[in-house]
Amino acid sequence: MCKLFSIKRFLVITYCFVSLLVINVAQAEQVVVYSARIEELIKPMFDAFTRETGIQVKFTTDKEGALLARLKAEGKRTPADVLITADAGNLWEAARAGLLKSVSSSILEANIPAHLRDPQGHWFGLSVRARTIVYNTQKVKPSELSTYEDLADPKWKGRLCLRTSKKVYNQSLVAMMIAEHGEAETERIVKGWVDNLATEPLSDDTRTLEFVAAGRCDVALVNTYYYGRLMESNSNLPLAIFWPNQKNSGVHVNISGAGVTQFSKNEHAAIKLLEFLSSEKAQNLFADVNMEYPVNPKVKPSKIVAAWGEFKQNPMNLAKAGELQTAAIKLMDRAGYR
Amino acid sequence: MPTDDVWKHLVDTALFTLLINTFWLSVGVVVGTSLLGVSLAWLTAIYQFPGSRFFSWALLLPLAIPAYVTAFIVHGLFDYTGPIQTTLRTWLGSELPWFPDLYGRGGVTVVMILAFYPYVYLMARNAFLTQGKRLLEVAQSLGLNRKQGFFKVALPMARPWIAGGIMLTLMETLADFGTVSVFNYDTFTTAIYKAWFGMFSLPAASQLASLLITLVFVLIIIEQQFRARMRFAETKRSSHADRIVLSGWKACTAICFAASVLFFAFVLPIMQLSGWAAHSLMQSFDQRYLEFLLHSLLLSAMATLITCFVAILLVYAVRLYSNTFTRIAVRIATIGYALPGAVLAVGIFIPLAWLDDQLNEWLLTLFQIEAGLLIQGTVGVMLIAYMTRFLAVAHYPIDSAMQRITRSIDEAAMGFGLTGWAVLRSVHLPMLKTGIFTAAALVFVDVMKEMPITLMTRPFGWDTLAVRIFSLTSEGEWQQAALPAVTLVLAGLVPIILLMRQTDK
């Protein structure tokens, strides 16, 4: 005990600790971000913003739920100016809980289509994440595929792979289906999916894709950027993307997006950051780092992403995904979708 | 949006399943870790065979790997798309219907046993070491054979240690979120997360959490009842010299057993991790790794000091003022370990934020000072949170060691004219030393691995290796996350090796 923690060592450690605490960032204009989008996918854009405007960005990353709880607990003394999430549902909940400020900016309104932002201006989509059908090219012809709903048809029995219902991407998809078809019909569809499963729901999108590629199942529902990443590491996989529901509602999309916090002390800088992220200059960068789709219609997706073909998006406002998320989870529980 | 019917929904649809799931997982993990932990502890504490010294510390190594990392590696290796099944399919040219499904109850239980057995092993081994061969000799002189000596004397005598190890395992199992997520296995924890962060219902989440706490409390009381009826005495520590020497097929069996546990719980995961890390070394390594490592080590060291100190205070509180109130207070103080990390992180954050708020109001009205956040955003919050979570980890080994110090030892010391601090220094501390070191090593490694609290309470710029792993794995980038994971494991070895050098002389 004494050897390990001698007084000298203790003092050295204490000194290091105190000096690390004391170092404070200079008081230039800055914006503090709570981000559920991970560092890799957000820092390049912050750096670009600082280069362009001179405004410093301080950020911390965590899961959505923890960030919301933290904002609530901090109340009016929160240091956060901006909340970034990787889905619409959590932004909707943040707005409902009074954690986000209503922002009106002609730039944001011009850059972001109406269905990808909150009608009251509490949050704004910054990149589009499309959840679509991926199939094994050796076992399925694209002509066999049509809609999300069709995957409940008995012809897919033992051929479908799904990620667990605990991921918000699936919750949003089901929530949007409730908005379109109503609860009873959606429950029938989800039950059909569960009946068609080739194996238990899997823990992530990449694993789901690998199962399709290995022939464990023939079709699956995944976000396109996971497909992009996997194909980048192994382009020989017998996988292809199919855009469902093109004749009716369109492909289900979610967003990663942001809002200005209710008690932001640097509102000006915060709005500037959002405007920058939605601008043509930043949109390429924002969407490209994760092979997502730009929200700004004036910006083209990256070459790799564009090669997957064009598709019609579901134009329903994403606020529905938040509003019906609880109902969606309950429905999936009832349908036995784990 | 009405959320109060979330609880009713959970009761109607999920509660029964998750109770059953949690029950079987707990039973499986407790039985498995007890069998592995106690048998390995007995083997390395009493017997000598080729490699026994190596195994005595190497068997602790799995402690440095977070359970969910092991879980992910097991999936990477044994899943349908993993190398083992793929190779078998190529050889046999057919599907493998007999291959166990990883997503069942068995897979998650096995992974947790491999990840958590060192808790029982470490604590049981301390007990066996301090009783040593002498106890066995006494038993033999009373006409018991070795087997009877183990079951009738050594095992009952080691019960507070083993029970402590099992309680830690059990609490860790109940609090786990990462491992069960990889296996998509529904437990109390996943239900709490779902109610709170999915359905945005804090009431339902709190109801589930209180149910969990009640459950743990009952278990603790039962365990306490068992322990209260026992009295313990110290015998002299045995050294390597007087161990029973194994040879021939007995030595072979011992080596094979220890080696296979070590292989599956540590070597295999590390091989896979290193493979991934080598793959991503060029793109993911940067100078910040040194900073991550420094933060991890610094936080762990500070949290270890504070947590062990408080644990010692608690143990003495019970010894000096032994009444029901102090006993219950100590139990409540150590229950944090059984709470899911994110729930505990939020639970600690809310009162601290409130305190900050009060402090600010007070400074503003009295001195017109706008102080901003005084408590939040400092390392102090992290340390308080770590202490809350890991107090149990420090408490069990120290408490078990304290039970060895009987009243008669104190009286004897007084008979020699020793009082107060002198008793503490020359009698108690030497006897508590092993317990304190065990506590320190466990807390150190646990803090290094800890994720939700670190994520939630870290000040800006205080990223650790665990934060780095989170950042990469939350998007499924396991190859990228291997490098910080390997670094974390290596850093976790330091306290383990120090510990073994202290206790294994």
PDB file of N, CA and C in Angstrom, chain A residues 24-108:
ATOM      1  N   ASN A  24      -8.850  26.091 -19.208  1.00  0.00           N
ATOM      2  CA  ASN A  24     -10.168  26.403 -19.749  1.00  0.00           C
ATOM      3  C   ASN A  24     -10.054  26.953 -21.167  1.00  0.00           C
ATOM      4  N   VAL A  25     -11.091  26.705 -21.927  1.00  0.00           N
ATOM      5  CA  VAL A  25     -11.052  27.184 -23.302  1.00  0.00           C
ATOM      6  C   VAL A  25     -11.201  28.706 -23.307  1.00  0.00           C
ATOM      7  N   ALA A  26     -10.494  29.336 -24.233  1.00  0.00           N
ATOM      8  CA  ALA A  26     -10.554  30.792 -24.331  1.00  0.00           C
ATOM      9  C   ALA A  26     -11.988  31.244 -24.600  1.00  0.00           C
ATOM     10  N   GLN A  27     -12.298  32.447 -24.222  1.00  0.00           N
ATOM     11  CA  GLN A  27     -13.690  32.899 -24.226  1.00  0.00           C
ATOM     12  C   GLN A  27     -14.187  33.422 -25.580  1.00  0.00           C
ATOM     13  N   ALA A  28     -13.657  32.904 -26.682  1.00  0.00           N
ATOM     14  CA  ALA A  28     -14.140  33.321 -27.997  1.00  0.00           C
ATOM     15  C   ALA A  28     -15.564  32.821 -28.192  1.00  0.00           C
ATOM     16  N   GLU A  29     -16.225  33.256 -29.269  1.00  0.00           N
ATOM     17  CA  GLU A  29     -17.580  32.779 -29.511  1.00  0.00           C
ATOM     18  C   GLU A  29     -17.525  31.276 -29.757  1.00  0.00           C
ATOM     19  N   GLN A  30     -18.396  30.570 -29.104  1.00  0.00           N
ATOM     20  CA  GLN A  30     -18.352  29.121 -29.250  1.00  0.00           C
ATOM     21  C   GLN A  30     -19.760  28.554 -29.198  1.00  0.00           C
ATOM     22  N   VAL A  31     -19.860  27.277 -29.617  1.00  0.00           N
ATOM     23  CA  VAL A  31     -21.132  26.599 -29.535  1.00  0.00           C
ATOM     24  C   VAL A  31     -20.871  25.209 -28.959  1.00  0.00           C
ATOM     25  N   VAL A  32     -21.743  24.833 -27.993  1.00  0.00           N
ATOM     26  CA  VAL A  32     -21.565  23.546 -27.325  1.00  0.00           C
ATOM     27  C   VAL A  32     -22.612  22.559 -27.849  1.00  0.00           C
ATOM     28  N   VAL A  33     -22.149  21.393 -28.291  1.00  0.00           N
ATOM     29  CA  VAL A  33     -23.042  20.426 -28.917  1.00  0.00           C
ATOM     30  C   VAL A  33     -23.093  19.137 -28.101  1.00  0.00           C
ATOM     31  N   TYR A  34     -24.308  18.642 -27.846  1.00  0.00           N
ATOM     32  CA  TYR A  34     -24.489  17.284 -27.336  1.00  0.00           C
ATOM     33  C   TYR A  34     -24.851  16.432 -28.548  1.00  0.00           C
ATOM     34  N   SER A  35     -24.010  15.451 -28.849  1.00  0.00           N
ATOM     35  CA  SER A  35     -24.213  14.724 -30.094  1.00  0.00           C
ATOM     36  C   SER A  35     -24.380  13.230 -29.887  1.00  0.00           C
ATOM     37  N   ALA A  36     -25.455  12.678 -30.481  1.00  0.00           N
ATOM     38  CA  ALA A  36     -25.612  11.225 -30.492  1.00  0.00           C
ATOM     39  C   ALA A  36     -25.026  10.667 -31.777  1.00  0.00           C
ATOM     40  N   ARG A  37     -24.660  11.564 -32.686  1.00  0.00           N
ATOM     41  CA  ARG A  37     -23.914  11.138 -33.860  1.00  0.00           C
ATOM     42  C   ARG A  37     -22.469  11.042 -33.402  1.00  0.00           C
ATOM     43  N   ILE A  38     -21.813   9.926 -33.713  1.00  0.00           N
ATOM     44  CA  ILE A  38     -20.497   9.692 -33.118  1.00  0.00           C
ATOM     45  C   ILE A  38     -19.427  10.624 -33.682  1.00  0.00           C
ATOM     46  N   GLU A  39     -18.333  10.722 -32.950  1.00  0.00           N
ATOM     47  CA  GLU A  39     -17.265  11.660 -33.274  1.00  0.00           C
ATOM     48  C   GLU A  39     -16.826  11.572 -34.740  1.00  0.00           C
ATOM     49  N   GLU A  40     -16.584  10.336 -35.219  1.00  0.00           N
ATOM     50  CA  GLU A  40     -16.110  10.137 -36.600  1.00  0.00           C
ATOM     51  C   GLU A  40     -17.013  10.812 -37.613  1.00  0.00           C
ATOM     52  N   LEU A  41     -18.327  10.800 -37.324  1.00  0.00           N
ATOM     53  CA  LEU A  41     -19.291  11.263 -38.323  1.00  0.00           C
ATOM     54  C   LEU A  41     -19.666  12.730 -38.135  1.00  0.00           C
ATOM     55  N   ILE A  42     -19.077  13.401 -37.136  1.00  0.00           N
ATOM     56  CA  ILE A  42     -19.507  14.777 -36.892  1.00  0.00           C
ATOM     57  C   ILE A  42     -18.339  15.748 -36.805  1.00  0.00           C
ATOM     58  N   LYS A  43     -17.190  15.280 -36.351  1.00  0.00           N
ATOM     59  CA  LYS A  43     -16.075  16.188 -36.123  1.00  0.00           C
ATOM     60  C   LYS A  43     -15.585  16.872 -37.404  1.00  0.00           C
ATOM     61  N   PRO A  44     -15.498  16.164 -38.544  1.00  0.00           N
ATOM     62  CA  PRO A  44     -15.030  16.834 -39.760  1.00  0.00           C
ATOM     63  C   PRO A  44     -15.871  18.060 -40.103  1.00  0.00           C
ATOM     64  N   MET A  45     -17.199  17.983 -39.850  1.00  0.00           N
ATOM     65  CA  MET A  45     -18.079  19.109 -40.165  1.00  0.00           C
ATOM     66  C   MET A  45     -17.865  20.265 -39.200  1.00  0.00           C
ATOM     67  N   PHE A  46     -17.618  19.926 -37.913  1.00  0.00           N
ATOM     68  CA  PHE A  46     -17.350  20.979 -36.930  1.00  0.00           C
ATOM     69  C   PHE A  46     -16.059  21.705 -37.296  1.00  0.00           C
ATOM     70  N   ASP A  47     -15.050  20.950 -37.697  1.00  0.00           N
ATOM     71  CA  ASP A  47     -13.776  21.564 -38.074  1.00  0.00           C
ATOM     72  C   ASP A  47     -13.974  22.513 -39.256  1.00  0.00           C
ATOM     73  N   ALA A  48     -14.761  22.054 -40.231  1.00  0.00           N
ATOM     74  CA  ALA A  48     -15.021  22.901 -41.401  1.00  0.00           C
ATOM     75  C   ALA A  48     -15.744  24.185 -40.980  1.00  0.00           C
ATOM     76  N   PHE A  49     -16.672  24.038 -40.060  1.00  0.00           N
ATOM     77  CA  PHE A  49     -17.443  25.197 -39.565  1.00  0.00           C
ATOM     78  C   PHE A  49     -16.529  26.200 -38.877  1.00  0.00           C
ATOM     79  N   THR A  50     -15.615  25.701 -38.045  1.00  0.00           N
ATOM     80  CA  THR A  50     -14.692  26.583 -37.331  1.00  0.00           C
ATOM     81  C   THR A  50     -13.768  27.299 -38.320  1.00  0.00           C
ATOM     82  N   ARG A  51     -13.304  26.575 -39.328  1.00  0.00           N
ATOM     83  CA  ARG A  51     -12.467  27.204 -40.356  1.00  0.00           C
ATOM     84  C   ARG A  51     -13.207  28.321 -41.056  1.00  0.00           C
ATOM     85  N   GLU A  52     -14.480  28.100 -41.315  1.00  0.00           N
ATOM     86  CA  GLU A  52     -15.272  29.060 -42.087  1.00  0.00           C
ATOM     87  C   GLU A  52     -15.656  30.290 -41.256  1.00  0.00           C
ATOM     88  N   THR A  53     -16.035  30.071 -39.991  1.00  0.00           N
ATOM     89  CA  THR A  53     -16.629  31.164 -39.213  1.00  0.00           C
ATOM     90  C   THR A  53     -15.777  31.619 -38.035  1.00  0.00           C
ATOM     91  N   GLY A  54     -14.791  30.840 -37.648  1.00  0.00           N
ATOM     92  CA  GLY A  54     -14.003  31.187 -36.463  1.00  0.00           C
ATOM     93  C   GLY A  54     -14.691  30.815 -35.165  1.00  0.00           C
ATOM     94  N   ILE A  55     -15.914  30.290 -35.253  1.00  0.00           N
ATOM     95  CA  ILE A  55     -16.627  29.900 -34.034  1.00  0.00           C
ATOM     96  C   ILE A  55     -16.153  28.511 -33.600  1.00  0.00           C
ATOM     97  N   GLN A  56     -15.770  28.398 -32.308  1.00  0.00           N
ATOM     98  CA  GLN A  56     -15.291  27.122 -31.791  1.00  0.00           C
ATOM     99  C   GLN A  56     -16.474  26.191 -31.508  1.00  0.00           C
ATOM    100  N   VAL A  57     -16.265  24.883 -31.718  1.00  0.00           N
ATOM    101  CA  VAL A  57     -17.300  23.914 -31.368  1.00  0.00           C
ATOM    102  C   VAL A  57     -16.768  22.977 -30.295  1.00  0.00           C
ATOM    103  N   LYS A  58     -17.477  22.961 -29.158  1.00  0.00           N
ATOM    104  CA  LYS A  58     -17.159  21.986 -28.110  1.00  0.00           C
ATOM    105  C   LYS A  58     -18.256  20.946 -28.149  1.00  0.00           C
ATOM    106  N   PHE A  59     -17.887  19.668 -28.099  1.00  0.00           N
ATOM    107  CA  PHE A  59     -18.968  18.685 -28.172  1.00  0.00           C
ATOM    108  C   PHE A  59     -18.676  17.483 -27.302  1.00  0.00           C
ATOM    109  N   THR A  60     -19.770  16.815 -26.908  1.00  0.00           N
ATOM    110  CA  THR A  60     -19.643  15.554 -26.195  1.00  0.00           C
ATOM    111  C   THR A  60     -20.611  14.567 -26.826  1.00  0.00           C
ATOM    112  N   THR A  61     -20.237  13.278 -26.840  1.00  0.00           N
ATOM    113  CA  THR A  61     -21.085  12.273 -27.481  1.00  0.00           C
ATOM    114  C   THR A  61     -21.625  11.290 -26.443  1.00  0.00           C
ATOM    115  N   ASP A  62     -22.823  10.835 -26.671  1.00  0.00           N
ATOM    116  CA  ASP A  62     -23.445   9.817 -25.814  1.00  0.00           C
ATOM    117  C   ASP A  62     -24.629   9.258 -26.584  1.00  0.00           C
ATOM    118  N   LYS A  63     -25.343   8.306 -25.959  1.00  0.00           N
ATOM    119  CA  LYS A  63     -26.555   7.808 -26.592  1.00  0.00           C
ATOM    120  C   LYS A  63     -27.663   8.840 -26.454  1.00  0.00           C
ATOM    121  N   GLU A  64     -28.645   8.760 -27.358  1.00  0.00           N
ATOM    122  CA  GLU A  64     -29.749   9.729 -27.343  1.00  0.00           C
ATOM    123  C   GLU A  64     -30.436   9.826 -25.983  1.00  0.00           C
ATOM    124  N   GLY A  65     -30.807   8.684 -25.436  1.00  0.00           N
ATOM    125  CA  GLY A  65     -31.567   8.666 -24.185  1.00  0.00           C
ATOM    126  C   GLY A  65     -30.830   9.375 -23.067  1.00  0.00           C
ATOM    127  N   ALA A  66     -29.535   9.106 -22.970  1.00  0.00           N
ATOM    128  CA  ALA A  66     -28.740   9.726 -21.916  1.00  0.00           C
ATOM    129  C   ALA A  66     -28.617  11.226 -22.138  1.00  0.00           C
ATOM    130  N   LEU A  67     -28.469  11.641 -23.394  1.00  0.00           N
ATOM    131  CA  LEU A  67     -28.352  13.075 -23.669  1.00  0.00           C
ATOM    132  C   LEU A  67     -29.639  13.816 -23.321  1.00  0.00           C
ATOM    133  N   LEU A  68     -30.783  13.201 -23.637  1.00  0.00           N
ATOM    134  CA  LEU A  68     -32.064  13.830 -23.295  1.00  0.00           C
ATOM    135  C   LEU A  68     -32.204  13.942 -21.778  1.00  0.00           C
ATOM    136  N   ALA A  69     -31.863  12.857 -21.071  1.00  0.00           N
ATOM    137  CA  ALA A  69     -31.965  12.874 -19.604  1.00  0.00           C
ATOM    138  C   ALA A  69     -31.055  13.961 -19.031  1.00  0.00           C
ATOM    139  N   ARG A  70     -29.894  14.103 -19.625  1.00  0.00           N
ATOM    140  CA  ARG A  70     -28.940  15.091 -19.140  1.00  0.00           C
ATOM    141  C   ARG A  70     -29.451  16.516 -19.374  1.00  0.00           C
ATOM    142  N   LEU A  71     -29.999  16.753 -20.560  1.00  0.00           N
ATOM    143  CA  LEU A  71     -30.556  18.083 -20.859  1.00  0.00           C
ATOM    144  C   LEU A  71     -31.675  18.422 -19.878  1.00  0.00           C
ATOM    145  N   LYS A  72     -32.527  17.429 -19.613  1.00  0.00           N
ATOM    146  CA  LYS A  72     -33.632  17.660 -18.671  1.00  0.00           C
ATOM    147  C   LYS A  72     -33.091  18.010 -17.296  1.00  0.00           C
ATOM    148  N   ALA A  73     -32.112  17.240 -16.827  1.00  0.00           N
ATOM    149  CA  ALA A  73     -31.579  17.452 -15.481  1.00  0.00           C
ATOM    150  C   ALA A  73     -30.871  18.793 -15.375  1.00  0.00           C
ATOM    151  N   GLU A  74     -30.187  19.187 -16.418  1.00  0.00           N
ATOM    152  CA  GLU A  74     -29.433  20.450 -16.348  1.00  0.00           C
ATOM    153  C   GLU A  74     -30.335  21.675 -16.417  1.00  0.00           C
ATOM    154  N   GLY A  75     -31.491  21.478 -17.044  1.00  0.00           N
ATOM    155  CA  GLY A  75     -32.454  22.563 -17.089  1.00  0.00           C
ATOM    156  C   GLY A  75     -31.888  23.831 -17.698  1.00  0.00           C
ATOM    157  N   LYS A  76     -32.178  24.969 -17.043  1.00  0.00           N
ATOM    158  CA  LYS A  76     -31.799  26.231 -17.670  1.00  0.00           C
ATOM    159  C   LYS A  76     -30.302  26.498 -17.567  1.00  0.00           C
ATOM    160  N   ARG A  77     -29.559  25.702 -16.810  1.00  0.00           N
ATOM    161  CA  ARG A  77     -28.117  25.924 -16.717  1.00  0.00           C
ATOM    162  C   ARG A  77     -27.319  25.036 -17.653  1.00  0.00           C
ATOM    163  N   THR A  78     -28.009  24.381 -18.574  1.00  0.00           N
ATOM    164  CA  THR A  78     -27.273  23.489 -19.459  1.00  0.00           C
ATOM    165  C   THR A  78     -26.231  24.265 -20.265  1.00  0.00           C
ATOM    166  N   PRO A  79     -25.041  23.676 -20.434  1.00  0.00           N
ATOM    167  CA  PRO A  79     -24.064  24.321 -21.294  1.00  0.00           C
ATOM    168  C   PRO A  79     -24.356  24.073 -22.776  1.00  0.00           C
ATOM    169  N   ALA A  80     -25.293  23.163 -23.084  1.00  0.00           N
ATOM    170  CA  ALA A  80     -25.505  22.765 -24.475  1.00  0.00           C
ATOM    171  C   ALA A  80     -26.274  23.813 -25.264  1.00  0.00           C
ATOM    172  N   ASP A  81     -25.851  24.043 -26.501  1.00  0.00           N
ATOM    173  CA  ASP A  81     -26.568  24.929 -27.418  1.00  0.00           C
ATOM    174  C   ASP A  81     -27.301  24.139 -28.493  1.00  0.00           C
ATOM    175  N   VAL A  82     -26.713  22.988 -28.857  1.00  0.00           N
ATOM    176  CA  VAL A  82     -27.274  22.208 -29.952  1.00  0.00           C
ATOM    177  C   VAL A  82     -27.356  20.743 -29.541  1.00  0.00           C
ATOM    178  N   LEU A  83     -28.469  20.099 -29.919  1.00  0.00           N
ATOM    179  CA  LEU A  83     -28.600  18.652 -29.719  1.00  0.00           C
ATOM    180  C   LEU A  83     -28.621  17.990 -31.089  1.00  0.00           C
ATOM    181  N   ILE A  84     -27.751  17.003 -31.286  1.00  0.00           N
ATOM    182  CA  ILE A  84     -27.732  16.263 -32.551  1.00  0.00           C
ATOM    183  C   ILE A  84     -28.080  14.812 -32.269  1.00  0.00           C
ATOM    184  N   THR A  85     -29.017  14.253 -33.038  1.00  0.00           N
ATOM    185  CA  THR A  85     -29.332  12.836 -32.892  1.00  0.00           C
ATOM    186  C   THR A  85     -29.231  12.162 -34.253  1.00  0.00           C
ATOM    187  N   ALA A  86     -29.325  10.829 -34.227  1.00  0.00           N
ATOM    188  CA  ALA A  86     -29.233  10.064 -35.472  1.00  0.00           C
ATOM    189  C   ALA A  86     -30.605   9.574 -35.914  1.00  0.00           C
ATOM    190  N   ASP A  87     -31.664  10.147 -35.335  1.00  0.00           N
ATOM    191  CA  ASP A  87     -33.016   9.768 -35.739  1.00  0.00           C
ATOM    192  C   ASP A  87     -33.987  10.887 -35.403  1.00  0.00           C
ATOM    193  N   ALA A  88     -35.191  10.812 -35.993  1.00  0.00           N
ATOM    194  CA  ALA A  88     -36.181  11.862 -35.777  1.00  0.00           C
ATOM    195  C   ALA A  88     -36.944  11.674 -34.465  1.00  0.00           C
ATOM    196  N   GLY A  89     -37.143  10.410 -34.055  1.00  0.00           N
ATOM    197  CA  GLY A  89     -37.953  10.126 -32.876  1.00  0.00           C
ATOM    198  C   GLY A  89     -37.444  10.829 -31.627  1.00  0.00           C
ATOM    199  N   ASN A  90     -36.147  10.770 -31.408  1.00  0.00           N
ATOM    200  CA  ASN A  90     -35.585  11.399 -30.218  1.00  0.00           C
ATOM    201  C   ASN A  90     -35.633  12.924 -30.295  1.00  0.00           C
ATOM    202  N   LEU A  91     -35.495  13.487 -31.503  1.00  0.00           N
ATOM    203  CA  LEU A  91     -35.654  14.945 -31.649  1.00  0.00           C
ATOM    204  C   LEU A  91     -37.084  15.346 -31.322  1.00  0.00           C
ATOM    205  N   TRP A  92     -38.021  14.517 -31.800  1.00  0.00           N
ATOM    206  CA  TRP A  92     -39.430  14.797 -31.524  1.00  0.00           C
ATOM    207  C   TRP A  92     -39.664  14.783 -30.014  1.00  0.00           C
ATOM    208  N   GLU A  93     -39.109  13.781 -29.316  1.00  0.00           N
ATOM    209  CA  GLU A  93     -39.294  13.683 -27.864  1.00  0.00           C
ATOM    210  C   GLU A  93     -38.631  14.874 -27.158  1.00  0.00           C
ATOM    211  N   ALA A  94     -37.458  15.275 -27.636  1.00  0.00           N
ATOM    212  CA  ALA A  94     -36.790  16.425 -27.029  1.00  0.00           C
ATOM    213  C   ALA A  94     -37.664  17.673 -27.161  1.00  0.00           C
ATOM    214  N   ALA A  95     -38.278  17.835 -28.319  1.00  0.00           N
ATOM    215  CA  ALA A  95     -39.161  18.987 -28.535  1.00  0.00           C
ATOM    216  C   ALA A  95     -40.386  18.897 -27.632  1.00  0.00           C
ATOM    217  N   ARG A  96     -40.951  17.691 -27.529  1.00  0.00           N
ATOM    218  CA  ARG A  96     -42.142  17.494 -26.698  1.00  0.00           C
ATOM    219  C   ARG A  96     -41.833  17.816 -25.232  1.00  0.00           C
ATOM    220  N   ALA A  97     -40.620  17.460 -24.790  1.00  0.00           N
ATOM    221  CA  ALA A  97     -40.247  17.686 -23.398  1.00  0.00           C
ATOM    222  C   ALA A  97     -39.806  19.135 -23.159  1.00  0.00           C
ATOM    223  N   GLY A  98     -39.910  19.969 -24.182  1.00  0.00           N
ATOM    224  CA  GLY A  98     -39.566  21.385 -24.008  1.00  0.00           C
ATOM    225  C   GLY A  98     -38.075  21.644 -23.947  1.00  0.00           C
ATOM    226  N   LEU A  99     -37.270  20.773 -24.553  1.00  0.00           N
ATOM    227  CA  LEU A  99     -35.829  20.941 -24.483  1.00  0.00           C
ATOM    228  C   LEU A  99     -35.283  21.706 -25.680  1.00  0.00           C
ATOM    229  N   LEU A 100     -36.121  21.882 -26.727  1.00  0.00           N
ATOM    230  CA  LEU A 100     -35.639  22.547 -27.934  1.00  0.00           C
ATOM    231  C   LEU A 100     -36.413  23.837 -28.195  1.00  0.00           C
ATOM    232  N   LYS A 101     -35.699  24.787 -28.761  1.00  0.00           N
ATOM    233  CA  LYS A 101     -36.232  26.118 -29.040  1.00  0.00           C
ATOM    234  C   LYS A 101     -36.799  26.138 -30.459  1.00  0.00           C
ATOM    235  N   SER A 102     -37.861  26.864 -30.652  1.00  0.00           N
ATOM    236  CA  SER A 102     -38.385  27.008 -32.004  1.00  0.00           C
ATOM    237  C   SER A 102     -37.515  28.011 -32.755  1.00  0.00           C
ATOM    238  N   VAL A 103     -36.986  27.599 -33.884  1.00  0.00           N
ATOM    239  CA  VAL A 103     -36.076  28.443 -34.652  1.00  0.00           C
ATOM    240  C   VAL A 103     -36.719  28.753 -35.990  1.00  0.00           C
ATOM    241  N   SER A 104     -36.670  30.001 -36.393  1.00  0.00           N
ATOM    242  CA  SER A 104     -37.147  30.292 -37.736  1.00  0.00           C
ATOM    243  C   SER A 104     -35.989  30.891 -38.523  1.00  0.00           C
ATOM    244  N   SER A 105     -35.604  30.174 -39.556  1.00  0.00           N
ATOM    245  CA  SER A 105     -34.472  30.607 -40.367  1.00  0.00           C
ATOM    246  C   SER A 105     -34.809  30.343 -41.824  1.00  0.00           C
ATOM    247  N   SER A 106     -34.787  31.397 -42.641  1.00  0.00           N
ATOM    248  CA  SER A 106     -35.148  31.209 -44.043  1.00  0.00           C
ATOM    249  C   SER A 106     -34.142  30.303 -44.742  1.00  0.00           C
ATOM    250  N   ILE A 107     -32.906  30.344 -44.280  1.00  0.00           N
ATOM    251  CA  ILE A 107     -31.879  29.489 -44.894  1.00  0.00           C
ATOM    252  C   ILE A 107     -32.203  28.018 -44.653  1.00  0.00           C
ATOM    253  N   LEU A 108     -32.497  27.678 -43.378  1.00  0.00           N
ATOM    254  CA  LEU A 108     -32.822  26.285 -43.056  1.00  0.00           C
ATOM    255  C   LEU A 108     -34.072  25.847 -43.810  1.00  0.00           C
TER     256      LEU A 108
END
